[in-house]
Structures are given as C-alpha cells and as structure tokens.
Coordinates of N, CA and C in Angstrom, one line a residue:
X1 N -33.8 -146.7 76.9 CA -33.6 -145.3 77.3 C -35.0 -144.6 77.4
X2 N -35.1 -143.6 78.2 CA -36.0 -143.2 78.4 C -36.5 -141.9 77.2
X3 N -38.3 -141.5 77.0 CA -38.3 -140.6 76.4 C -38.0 -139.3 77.0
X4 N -37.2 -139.6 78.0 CA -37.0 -138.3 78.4 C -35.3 -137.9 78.0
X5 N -34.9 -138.2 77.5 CA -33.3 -138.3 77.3 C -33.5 -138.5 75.4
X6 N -32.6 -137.5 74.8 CA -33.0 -137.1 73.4 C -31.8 -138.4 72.7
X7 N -32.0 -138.8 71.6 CA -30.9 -139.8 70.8 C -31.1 -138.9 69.9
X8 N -30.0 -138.7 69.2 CA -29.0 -138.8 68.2 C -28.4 -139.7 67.2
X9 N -28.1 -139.9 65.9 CA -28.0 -140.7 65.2 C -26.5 -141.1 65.3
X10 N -25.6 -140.4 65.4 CA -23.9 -140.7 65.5 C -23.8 -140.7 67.0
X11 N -23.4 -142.3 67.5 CA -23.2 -142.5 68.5 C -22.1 -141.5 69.2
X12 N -21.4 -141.1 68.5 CA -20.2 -140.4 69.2 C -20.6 -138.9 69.8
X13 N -22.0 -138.7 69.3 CA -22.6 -137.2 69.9 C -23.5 -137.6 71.1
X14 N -23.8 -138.9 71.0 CA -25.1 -139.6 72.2 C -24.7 -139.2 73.3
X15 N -25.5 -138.3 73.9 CA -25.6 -138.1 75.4 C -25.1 -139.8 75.9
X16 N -24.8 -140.2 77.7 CA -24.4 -141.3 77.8 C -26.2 -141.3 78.8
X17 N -26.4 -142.8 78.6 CA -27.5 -143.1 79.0 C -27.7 -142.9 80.6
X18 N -29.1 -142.6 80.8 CA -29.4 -143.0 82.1 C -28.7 -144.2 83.1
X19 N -28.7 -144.4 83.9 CA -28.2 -145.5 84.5 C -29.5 -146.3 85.0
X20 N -29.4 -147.3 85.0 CA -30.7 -148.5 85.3 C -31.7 -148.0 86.5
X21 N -30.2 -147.4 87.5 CA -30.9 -146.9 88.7 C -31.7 -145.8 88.7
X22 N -31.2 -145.1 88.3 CA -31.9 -143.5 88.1 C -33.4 -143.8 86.8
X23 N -32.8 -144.6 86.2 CA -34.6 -145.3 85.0 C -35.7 -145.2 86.2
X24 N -35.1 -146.5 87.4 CA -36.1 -147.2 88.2 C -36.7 -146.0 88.9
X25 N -35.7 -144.8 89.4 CA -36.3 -143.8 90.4 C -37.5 -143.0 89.5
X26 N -37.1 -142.8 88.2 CA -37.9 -141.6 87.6 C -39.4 -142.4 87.2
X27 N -39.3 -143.8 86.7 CA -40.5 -144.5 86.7 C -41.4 -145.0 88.2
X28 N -40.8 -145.0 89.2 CA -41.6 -145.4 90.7 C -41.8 -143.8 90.9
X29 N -41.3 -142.9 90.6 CA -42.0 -141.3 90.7 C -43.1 -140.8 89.9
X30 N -43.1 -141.2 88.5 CA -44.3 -141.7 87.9 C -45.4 -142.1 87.8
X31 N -45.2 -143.5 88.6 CA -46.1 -144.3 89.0 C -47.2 -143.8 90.2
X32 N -46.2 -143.7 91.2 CA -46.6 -142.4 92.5 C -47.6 -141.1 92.2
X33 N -46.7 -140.4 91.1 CA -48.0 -139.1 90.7 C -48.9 -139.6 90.1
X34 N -49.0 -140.5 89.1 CA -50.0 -141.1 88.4 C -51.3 -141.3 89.1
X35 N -50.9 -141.9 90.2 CA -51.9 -142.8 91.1 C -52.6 -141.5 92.3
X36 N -51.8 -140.9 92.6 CA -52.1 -139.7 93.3 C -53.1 -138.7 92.6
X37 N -52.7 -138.7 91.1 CA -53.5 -137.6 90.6 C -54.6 -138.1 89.7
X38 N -54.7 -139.4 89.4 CA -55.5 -140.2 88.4 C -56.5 -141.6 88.5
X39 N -56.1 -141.8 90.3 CA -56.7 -143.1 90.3 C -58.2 -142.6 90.5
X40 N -59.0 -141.6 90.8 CA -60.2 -142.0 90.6 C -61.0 -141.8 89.2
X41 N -60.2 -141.3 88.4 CA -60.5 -141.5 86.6 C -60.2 -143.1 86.5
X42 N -59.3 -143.7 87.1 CA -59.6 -144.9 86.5 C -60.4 -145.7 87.5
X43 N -60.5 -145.4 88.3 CA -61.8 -145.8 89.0 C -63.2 -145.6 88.5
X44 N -63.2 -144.5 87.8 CA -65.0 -144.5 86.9 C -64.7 -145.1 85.8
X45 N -63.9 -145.1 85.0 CA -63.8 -145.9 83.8 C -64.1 -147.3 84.3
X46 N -63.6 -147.8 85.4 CA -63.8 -149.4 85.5 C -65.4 -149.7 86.0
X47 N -65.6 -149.1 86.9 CA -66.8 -149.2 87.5 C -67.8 -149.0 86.4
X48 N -67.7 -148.1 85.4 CA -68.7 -147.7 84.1 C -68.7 -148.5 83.5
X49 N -67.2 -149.3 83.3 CA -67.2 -150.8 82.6 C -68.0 -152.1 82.7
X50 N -68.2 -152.0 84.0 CA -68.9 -152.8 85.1 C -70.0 -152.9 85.2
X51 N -70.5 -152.1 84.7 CA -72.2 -151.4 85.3 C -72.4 -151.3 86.6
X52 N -71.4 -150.3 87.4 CA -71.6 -150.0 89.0 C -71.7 -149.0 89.3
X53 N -72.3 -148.2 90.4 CA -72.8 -146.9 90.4 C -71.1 -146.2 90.5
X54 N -70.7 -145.1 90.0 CA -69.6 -144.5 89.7 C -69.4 -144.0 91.1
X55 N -70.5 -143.4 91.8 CA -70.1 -143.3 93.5 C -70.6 -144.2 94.1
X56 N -70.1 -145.6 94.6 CA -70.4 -146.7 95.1 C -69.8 -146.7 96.6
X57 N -70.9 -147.5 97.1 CA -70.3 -148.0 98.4 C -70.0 -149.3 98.3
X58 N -68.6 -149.3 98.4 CA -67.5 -150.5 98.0 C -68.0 -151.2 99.3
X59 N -68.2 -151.3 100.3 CA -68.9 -152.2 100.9 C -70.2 -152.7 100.5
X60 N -71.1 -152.2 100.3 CA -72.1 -152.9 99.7 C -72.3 -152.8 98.0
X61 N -71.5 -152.2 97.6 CA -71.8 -152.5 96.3 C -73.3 -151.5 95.7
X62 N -73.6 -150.9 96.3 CA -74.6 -150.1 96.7 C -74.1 -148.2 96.0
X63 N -74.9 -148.0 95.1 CA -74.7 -146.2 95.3 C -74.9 -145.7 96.5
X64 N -73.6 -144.8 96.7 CA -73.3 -144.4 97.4 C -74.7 -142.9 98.1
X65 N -74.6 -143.0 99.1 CA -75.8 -142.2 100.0 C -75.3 -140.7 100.8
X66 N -75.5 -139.9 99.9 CA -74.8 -138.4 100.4 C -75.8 -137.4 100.8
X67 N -76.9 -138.1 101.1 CA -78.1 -136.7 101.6 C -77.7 -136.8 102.7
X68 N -78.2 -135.3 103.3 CA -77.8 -134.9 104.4 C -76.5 -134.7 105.1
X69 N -75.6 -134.6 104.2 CA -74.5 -134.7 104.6 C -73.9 -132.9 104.5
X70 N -73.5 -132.4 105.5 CA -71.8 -131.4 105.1 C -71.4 -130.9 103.7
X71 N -71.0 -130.4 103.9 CA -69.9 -130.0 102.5 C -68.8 -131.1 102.9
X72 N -68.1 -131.0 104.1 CA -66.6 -131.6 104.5 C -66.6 -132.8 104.3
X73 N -68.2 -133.7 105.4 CA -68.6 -134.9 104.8 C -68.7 -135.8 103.6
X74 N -69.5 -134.5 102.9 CA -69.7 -135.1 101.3 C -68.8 -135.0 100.5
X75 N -67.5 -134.1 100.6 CA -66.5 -134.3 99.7 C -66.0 -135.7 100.4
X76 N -65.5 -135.8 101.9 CA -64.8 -136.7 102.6 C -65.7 -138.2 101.5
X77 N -66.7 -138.1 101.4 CA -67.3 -139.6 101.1 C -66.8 -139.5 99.9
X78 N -67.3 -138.6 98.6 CA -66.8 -138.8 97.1 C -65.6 -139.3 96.9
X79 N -64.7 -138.5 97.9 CA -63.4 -139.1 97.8 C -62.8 -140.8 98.5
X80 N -63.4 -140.8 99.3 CA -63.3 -142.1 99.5 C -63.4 -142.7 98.7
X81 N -64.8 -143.0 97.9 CA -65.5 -143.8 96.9 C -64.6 -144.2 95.8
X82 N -64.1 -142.5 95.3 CA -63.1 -142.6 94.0 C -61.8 -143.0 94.3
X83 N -61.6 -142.9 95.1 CA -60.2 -143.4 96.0 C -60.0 -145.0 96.5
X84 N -61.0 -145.4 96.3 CA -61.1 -146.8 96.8 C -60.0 -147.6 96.3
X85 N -59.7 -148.4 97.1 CA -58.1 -149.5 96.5 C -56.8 -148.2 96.5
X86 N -57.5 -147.5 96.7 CA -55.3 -146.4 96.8 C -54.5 -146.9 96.7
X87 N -54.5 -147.4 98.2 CA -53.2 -148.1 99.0 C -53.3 -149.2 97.8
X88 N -53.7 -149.8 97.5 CA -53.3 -151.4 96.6 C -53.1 -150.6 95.1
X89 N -52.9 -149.7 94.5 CA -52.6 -149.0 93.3 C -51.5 -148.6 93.6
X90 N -50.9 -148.3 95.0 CA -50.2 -147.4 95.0 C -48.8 -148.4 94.9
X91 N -49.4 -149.6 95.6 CA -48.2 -151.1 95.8 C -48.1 -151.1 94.5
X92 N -49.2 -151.3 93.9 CA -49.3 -151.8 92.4 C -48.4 -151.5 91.4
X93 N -48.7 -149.7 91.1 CA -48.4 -149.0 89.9 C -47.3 -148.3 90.0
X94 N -46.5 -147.9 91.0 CA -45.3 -147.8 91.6 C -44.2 -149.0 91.1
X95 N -44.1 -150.2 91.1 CA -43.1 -151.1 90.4 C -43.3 -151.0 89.4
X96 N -44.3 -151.4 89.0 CA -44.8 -151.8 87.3 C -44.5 -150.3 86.5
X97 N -44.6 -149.1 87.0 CA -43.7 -148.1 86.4 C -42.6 -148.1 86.1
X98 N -42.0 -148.2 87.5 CA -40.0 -148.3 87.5 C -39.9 -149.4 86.6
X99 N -40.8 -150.7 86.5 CA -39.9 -151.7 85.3 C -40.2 -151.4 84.4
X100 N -41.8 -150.6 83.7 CA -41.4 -150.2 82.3 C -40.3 -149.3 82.0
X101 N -39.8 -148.6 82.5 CA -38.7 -147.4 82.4 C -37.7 -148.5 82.3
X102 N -37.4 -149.1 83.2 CA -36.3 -150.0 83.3 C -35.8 -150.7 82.1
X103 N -36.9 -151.6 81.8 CA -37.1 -152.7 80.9 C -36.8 -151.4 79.6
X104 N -37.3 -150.1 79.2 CA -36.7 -149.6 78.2 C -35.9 -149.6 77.5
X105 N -35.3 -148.8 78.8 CA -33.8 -148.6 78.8 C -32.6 -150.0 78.4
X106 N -33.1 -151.0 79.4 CA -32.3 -152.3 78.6 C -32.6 -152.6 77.4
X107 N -34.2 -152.9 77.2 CA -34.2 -153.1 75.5 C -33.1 -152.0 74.8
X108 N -33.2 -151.2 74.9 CA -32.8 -150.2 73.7 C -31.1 -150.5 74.0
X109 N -30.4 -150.8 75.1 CA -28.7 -151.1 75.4 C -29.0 -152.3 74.4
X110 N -29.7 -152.9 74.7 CA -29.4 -154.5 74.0 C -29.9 -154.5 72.5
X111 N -30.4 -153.9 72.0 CA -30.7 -153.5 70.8 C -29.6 -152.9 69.8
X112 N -29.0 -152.1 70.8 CA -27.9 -150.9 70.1 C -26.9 -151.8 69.5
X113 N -26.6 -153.0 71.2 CA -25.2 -153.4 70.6 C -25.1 -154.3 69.5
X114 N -26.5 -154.8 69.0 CA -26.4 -155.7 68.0 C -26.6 -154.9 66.2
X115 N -26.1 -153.6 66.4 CA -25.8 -152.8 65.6 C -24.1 -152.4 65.1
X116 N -23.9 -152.3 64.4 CA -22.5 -152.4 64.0 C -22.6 -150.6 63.9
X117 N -21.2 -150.5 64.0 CA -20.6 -148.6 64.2 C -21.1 -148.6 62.3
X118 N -20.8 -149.2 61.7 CA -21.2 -148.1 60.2 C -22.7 -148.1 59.9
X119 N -23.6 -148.9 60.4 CA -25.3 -149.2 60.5 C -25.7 -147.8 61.5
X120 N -24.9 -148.0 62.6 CA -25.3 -146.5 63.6 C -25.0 -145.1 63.0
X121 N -23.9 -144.8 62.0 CA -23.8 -144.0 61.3 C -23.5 -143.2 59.9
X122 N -24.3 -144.3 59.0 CA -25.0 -144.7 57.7 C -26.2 -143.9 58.0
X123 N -26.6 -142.6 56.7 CA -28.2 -142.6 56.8 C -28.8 -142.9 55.9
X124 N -28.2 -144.2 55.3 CA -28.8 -145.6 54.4 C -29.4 -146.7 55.4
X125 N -29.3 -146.4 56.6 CA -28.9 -147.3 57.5 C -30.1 -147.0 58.8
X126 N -31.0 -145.5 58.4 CA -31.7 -145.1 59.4 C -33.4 -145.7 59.8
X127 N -33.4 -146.4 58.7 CA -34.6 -147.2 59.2 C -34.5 -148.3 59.9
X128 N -33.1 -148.7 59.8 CA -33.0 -149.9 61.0 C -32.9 -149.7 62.1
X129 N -32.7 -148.6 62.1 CA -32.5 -147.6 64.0 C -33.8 -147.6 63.8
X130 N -34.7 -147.2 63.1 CA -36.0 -147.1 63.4 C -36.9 -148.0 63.8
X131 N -36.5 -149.1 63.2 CA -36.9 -150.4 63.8 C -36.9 -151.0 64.9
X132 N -35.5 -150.9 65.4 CA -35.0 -151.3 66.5 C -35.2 -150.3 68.0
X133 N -35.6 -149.2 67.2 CA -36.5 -148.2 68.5 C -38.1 -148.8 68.7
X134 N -38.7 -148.9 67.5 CA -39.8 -149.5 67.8 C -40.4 -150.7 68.3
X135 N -39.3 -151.3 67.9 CA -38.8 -152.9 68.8 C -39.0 -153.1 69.6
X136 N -37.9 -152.2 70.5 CA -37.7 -152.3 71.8 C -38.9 -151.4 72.4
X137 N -39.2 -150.6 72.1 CA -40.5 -150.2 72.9 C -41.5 -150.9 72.8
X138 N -42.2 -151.6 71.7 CA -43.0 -152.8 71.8 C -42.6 -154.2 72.8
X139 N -41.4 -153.9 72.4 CA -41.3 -155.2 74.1 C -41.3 -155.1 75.5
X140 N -41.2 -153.7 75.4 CA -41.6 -153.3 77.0 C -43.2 -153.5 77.0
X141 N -44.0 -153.5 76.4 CA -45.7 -153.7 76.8 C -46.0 -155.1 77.0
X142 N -44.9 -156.2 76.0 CA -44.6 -157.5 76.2 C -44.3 -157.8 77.8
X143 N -43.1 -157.2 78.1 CA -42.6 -157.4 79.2 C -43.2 -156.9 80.5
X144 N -43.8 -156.1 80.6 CA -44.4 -155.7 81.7 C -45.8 -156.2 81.8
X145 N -46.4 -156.8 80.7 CA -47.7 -157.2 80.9 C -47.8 -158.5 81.8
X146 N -46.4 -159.1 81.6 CA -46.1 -160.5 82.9 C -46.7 -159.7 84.5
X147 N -46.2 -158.8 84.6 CA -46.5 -158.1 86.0 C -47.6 -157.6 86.1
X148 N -48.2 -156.9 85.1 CA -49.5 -156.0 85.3 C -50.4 -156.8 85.4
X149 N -50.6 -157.9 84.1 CA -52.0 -158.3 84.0 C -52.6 -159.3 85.5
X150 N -51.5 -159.8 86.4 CA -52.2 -160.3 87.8 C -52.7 -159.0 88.9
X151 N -51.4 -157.9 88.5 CA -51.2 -156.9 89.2 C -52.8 -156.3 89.2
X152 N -53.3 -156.3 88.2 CA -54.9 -155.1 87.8 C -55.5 -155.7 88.1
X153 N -55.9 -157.4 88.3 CA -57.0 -157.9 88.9 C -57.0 -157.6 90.4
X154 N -55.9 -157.5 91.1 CA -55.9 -157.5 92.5 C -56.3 -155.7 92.6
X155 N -55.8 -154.8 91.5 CA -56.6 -153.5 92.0 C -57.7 -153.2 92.1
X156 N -58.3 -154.0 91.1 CA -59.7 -154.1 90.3 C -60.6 -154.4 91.6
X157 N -60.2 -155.4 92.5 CA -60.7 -156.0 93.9 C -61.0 -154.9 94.8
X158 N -59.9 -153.8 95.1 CA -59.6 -152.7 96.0 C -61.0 -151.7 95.3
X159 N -61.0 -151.6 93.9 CA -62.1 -150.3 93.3 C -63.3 -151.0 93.2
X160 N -63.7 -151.9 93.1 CA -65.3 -152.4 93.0 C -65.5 -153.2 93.8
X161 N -64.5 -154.1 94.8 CA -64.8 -155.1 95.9 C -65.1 -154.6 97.3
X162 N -64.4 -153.5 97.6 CA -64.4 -153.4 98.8 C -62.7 -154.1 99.7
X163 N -61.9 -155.0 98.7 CA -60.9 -155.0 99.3 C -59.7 -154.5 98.9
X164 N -60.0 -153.3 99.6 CA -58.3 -152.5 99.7 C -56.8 -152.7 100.0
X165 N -57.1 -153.7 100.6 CA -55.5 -154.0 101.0 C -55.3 -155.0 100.2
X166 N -53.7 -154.8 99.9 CA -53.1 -155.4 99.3 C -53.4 -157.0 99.1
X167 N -53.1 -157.7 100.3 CA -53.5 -159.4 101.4 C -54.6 -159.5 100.8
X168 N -56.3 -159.0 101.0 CA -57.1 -159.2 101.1 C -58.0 -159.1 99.7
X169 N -57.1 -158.3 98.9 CA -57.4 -158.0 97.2 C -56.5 -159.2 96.5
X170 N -55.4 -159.5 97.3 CA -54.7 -161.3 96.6 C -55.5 -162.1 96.8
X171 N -55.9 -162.2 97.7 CA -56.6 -163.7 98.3 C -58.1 -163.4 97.8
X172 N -58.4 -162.5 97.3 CA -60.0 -162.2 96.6 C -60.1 -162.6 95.0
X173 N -58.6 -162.3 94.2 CA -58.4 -163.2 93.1 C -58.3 -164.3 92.9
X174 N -57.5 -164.6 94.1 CA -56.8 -166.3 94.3 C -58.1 -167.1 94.3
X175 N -59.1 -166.6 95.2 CA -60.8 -167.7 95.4 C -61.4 -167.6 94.2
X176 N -61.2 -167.3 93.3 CA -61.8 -167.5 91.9 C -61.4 -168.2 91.1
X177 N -59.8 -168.9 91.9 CA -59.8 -169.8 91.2 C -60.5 -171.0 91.2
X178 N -60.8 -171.5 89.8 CA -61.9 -172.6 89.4 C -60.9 -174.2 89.2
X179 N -60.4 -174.5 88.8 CA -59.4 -175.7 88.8 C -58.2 -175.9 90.1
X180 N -57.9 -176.7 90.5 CA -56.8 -177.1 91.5 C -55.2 -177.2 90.6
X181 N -54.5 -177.2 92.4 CA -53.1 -177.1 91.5 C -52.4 -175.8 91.1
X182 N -51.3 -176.2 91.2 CA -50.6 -175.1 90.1 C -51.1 -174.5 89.1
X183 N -51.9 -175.8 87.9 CA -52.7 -175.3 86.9 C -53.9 -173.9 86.8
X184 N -54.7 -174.4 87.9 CA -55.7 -173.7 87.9 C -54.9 -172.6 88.5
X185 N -54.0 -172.3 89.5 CA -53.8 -170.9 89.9 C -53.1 -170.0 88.2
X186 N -52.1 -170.9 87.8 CA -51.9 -170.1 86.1 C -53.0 -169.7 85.6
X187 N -54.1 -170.4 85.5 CA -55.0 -170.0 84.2 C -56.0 -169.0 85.4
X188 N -55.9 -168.5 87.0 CA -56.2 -167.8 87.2 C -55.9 -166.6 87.5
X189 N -54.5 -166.0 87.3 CA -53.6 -165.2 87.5 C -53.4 -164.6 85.9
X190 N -53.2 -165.4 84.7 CA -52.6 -165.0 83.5 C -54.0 -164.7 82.7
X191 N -55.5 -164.8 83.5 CA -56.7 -164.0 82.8 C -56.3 -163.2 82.0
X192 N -56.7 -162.9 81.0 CA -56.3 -161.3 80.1 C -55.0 -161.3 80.1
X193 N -54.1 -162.0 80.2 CA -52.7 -161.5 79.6 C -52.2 -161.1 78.1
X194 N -53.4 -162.4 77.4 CA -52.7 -161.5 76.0 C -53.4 -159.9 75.6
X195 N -54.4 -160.1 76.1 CA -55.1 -158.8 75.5 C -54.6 -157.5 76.1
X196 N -54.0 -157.7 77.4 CA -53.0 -156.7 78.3 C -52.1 -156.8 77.3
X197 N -51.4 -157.7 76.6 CA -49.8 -157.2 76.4 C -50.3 -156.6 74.8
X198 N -51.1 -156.8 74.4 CA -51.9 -156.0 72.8 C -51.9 -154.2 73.3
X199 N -52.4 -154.2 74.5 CA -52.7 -152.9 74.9 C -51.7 -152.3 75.4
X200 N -51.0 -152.9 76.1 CA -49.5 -152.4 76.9 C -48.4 -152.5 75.4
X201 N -48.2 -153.0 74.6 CA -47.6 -152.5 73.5 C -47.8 -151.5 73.0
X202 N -49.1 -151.4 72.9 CA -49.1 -150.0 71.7 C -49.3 -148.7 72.5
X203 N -49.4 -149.0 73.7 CA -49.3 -147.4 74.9 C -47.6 -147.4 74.7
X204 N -47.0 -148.7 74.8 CA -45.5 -148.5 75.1 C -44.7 -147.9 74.0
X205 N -45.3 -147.8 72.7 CA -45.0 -147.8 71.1 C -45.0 -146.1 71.3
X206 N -46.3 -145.4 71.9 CA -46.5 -144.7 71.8 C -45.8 -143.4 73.1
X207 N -45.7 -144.4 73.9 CA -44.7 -143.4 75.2 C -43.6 -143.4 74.8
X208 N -42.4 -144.2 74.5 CA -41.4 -144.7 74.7 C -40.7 -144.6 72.9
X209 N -41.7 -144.6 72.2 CA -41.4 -144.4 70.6 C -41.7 -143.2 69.8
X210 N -43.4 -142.6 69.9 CA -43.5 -142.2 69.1 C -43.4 -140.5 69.8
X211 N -43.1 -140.5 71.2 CA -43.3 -139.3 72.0 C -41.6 -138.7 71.4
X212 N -40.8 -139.7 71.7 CA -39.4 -139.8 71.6 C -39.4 -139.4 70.0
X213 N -39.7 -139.5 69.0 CA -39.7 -139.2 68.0 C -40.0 -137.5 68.1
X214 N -41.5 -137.2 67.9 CA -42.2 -135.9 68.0 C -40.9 -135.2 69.0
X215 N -40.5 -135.7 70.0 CA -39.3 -134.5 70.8 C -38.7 -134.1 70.0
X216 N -37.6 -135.2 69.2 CA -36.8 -135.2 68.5 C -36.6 -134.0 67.5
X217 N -38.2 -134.5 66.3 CA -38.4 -133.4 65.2 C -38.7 -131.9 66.0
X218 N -39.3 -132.0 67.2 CA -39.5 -130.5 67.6 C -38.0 -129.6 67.7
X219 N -37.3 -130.7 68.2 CA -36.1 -129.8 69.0 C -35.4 -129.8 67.7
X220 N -35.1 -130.6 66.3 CA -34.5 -130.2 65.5 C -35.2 -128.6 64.8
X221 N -36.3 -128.3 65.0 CA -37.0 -127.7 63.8 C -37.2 -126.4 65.0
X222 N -36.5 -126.3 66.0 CA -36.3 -125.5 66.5 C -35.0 -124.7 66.7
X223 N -33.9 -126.2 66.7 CA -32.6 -125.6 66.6 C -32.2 -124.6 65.8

C-alpha cells in the first residue's frame, strides 16, 4: 500500500486498498515529475562524484564553453548540459517508480494475509503490524534494486558519456564488459547491486514506512 493511503489498526475500518493498477499509474507519474523537475540535481551530484566539470560538454567531456553567447543561447546550453541523458531517465525512472509502488502495495497484501484477525486487532499485537510494515517496505529496496542497479549505469552513460539514447547508453555498458559469456555479462550488469539494494532499502524504509507513520500520528493528533 501506498504512503499515500492512511492504515488503520482494525481491519474492519481499513479504507479498501489501491488497486495494483492505479499503484502503477500514481508511481510512473512520480517517476515522470521526478525526472522532469530533478534530473539535473542528479546530474551534478554524479558528475561532482566523478570529478567532471558540472557544466560539461558531454561530447567531449570537456567544460562546457558559454562566452559569447545570448542570454537564450546560454540558458539553451546550461540546460542541455544538466539535461543530458533525459530521454534515457525518463525510460528509466518512469517503470522503476511504478514497480516500487507496485511491489509495495503487494508486499504489504501479502504480509497482511499471514496475520491472523485477533493479531490485526489485539493492541498486544501492535508491534507485529509494526514489523511487518517495515518488512515490507524494506523489501521493496530489495526488489527494485534487480531493476535499478543495471537501470543507473545505462543513465549514468546518457549524464557523463555523451550517450543519450536509450540503444547507445545499453550497448556503452554492455562494452565494459571484461569476461565472456553469460558470465561476464552478470558480473557486468549486477555492478553495485548490493550496495544499491543497502541504499534503496532504507530510502524505501523511509518513503513507504516511516512517512506512513509521521501521516498517521499527525492526522491522529489532529483529529
């Protein structure tokens, strides 16, 4: 379930859940504004990471060159720069949203049912709800980091390589790979996966758990 939809402790007052479909819509809407309003913040963060000029010419790798330029020009370039890989963020962060919402919402059905009706409404019984909320939001950072962690190296291509498109940011990861085989494409694709799903848990702990909590106490301590 999403932190946007309030729980309740007595199942029999529970609003009835989102539907899987409507999860996926409100998460690919997410993903969409995110990227629209935020990809060139994560475009300096990675490039700073990098040691690359923050206004780069993704073609050459080169700080970017704005003398003599316009006003219209020179914003047109900055934004390019920070904008770089869009289109491949936009393929990217757009699914990988909708399935964290998704993947929520299922943990938390599949959680519930392995709860018995006097455990759901026992409040001897409230730290196992508490558990099994935190559970399931921890396994969405599990679960989605299968998709992200190949997903970010092919972005990562679009913001400091120069290849933007989707095709040409795949096939710029794929040549790195160093061993043949099946093998070598695993151990080139699953780079950083555990350290993605360390970090994608505890963002998911904290979207999906502890946001959902804080709603919770506000709206009680307002009722």
């Amino acid at each position: 379930m999403s932190p946007l939809v309030p729980r309740h402790t007595h199942r029999a007052s529970r609003p009835a859940m989102l539907p899987l479909s409507v999860e996926f819509a409100i998460g690919s809407a997410t993903g969409l504004l995110d990227c629209c309003l935020f990809h060139w913040i994560d475009t300096l963060k990675v490039r700073r990471q990098d040691g690359r000029p923050l206004l780069m010419d993704v073609a050459s790798g080169r700080p970017l060159q704005l003398g003599g330029l316009g006003p219209r020009r020179l914003i047109a370039r900055c934004l390019g720069s920070l904008y770089a890989g869009f289109s491949t963020n936009v393929s990217l962060k757009v699914p990988y949203m909708a399935c964290m919402f998704v993947c929520s919402a299922f943990n938390s059905r599949l959680l519930s049912r392995l709860a018995s009706d006097d455990e759901a409404t026992e409040p001897d019984h409230s730290w196992k709800r508490t558990a099994r909320e935190l559970l399931a939001a921890a396994l969405v950072g599990v679960e989605v980091s299968l998709l992200l962690s190949p997903l970010e190296m092919v972005r990562i291509q679009g913001q400091n390589c120069g290849k933007g498109g989707l095709l040409s940011a795949t096939k710029a990861v794929a040549a790195t790979t160093r061993a043949g085989g099946l093998l070598g494409m695993w151990q080139t694709w699953t780079r950083g996966m555990t350290a993605t799903m360390h970090r994608e848990s505890k963002y998911c702990m904290g979207q999906f758990f502890l946001c959902a909590k804080i709603s919770e106490q506000a709206s009680a301590m307002m009722a």
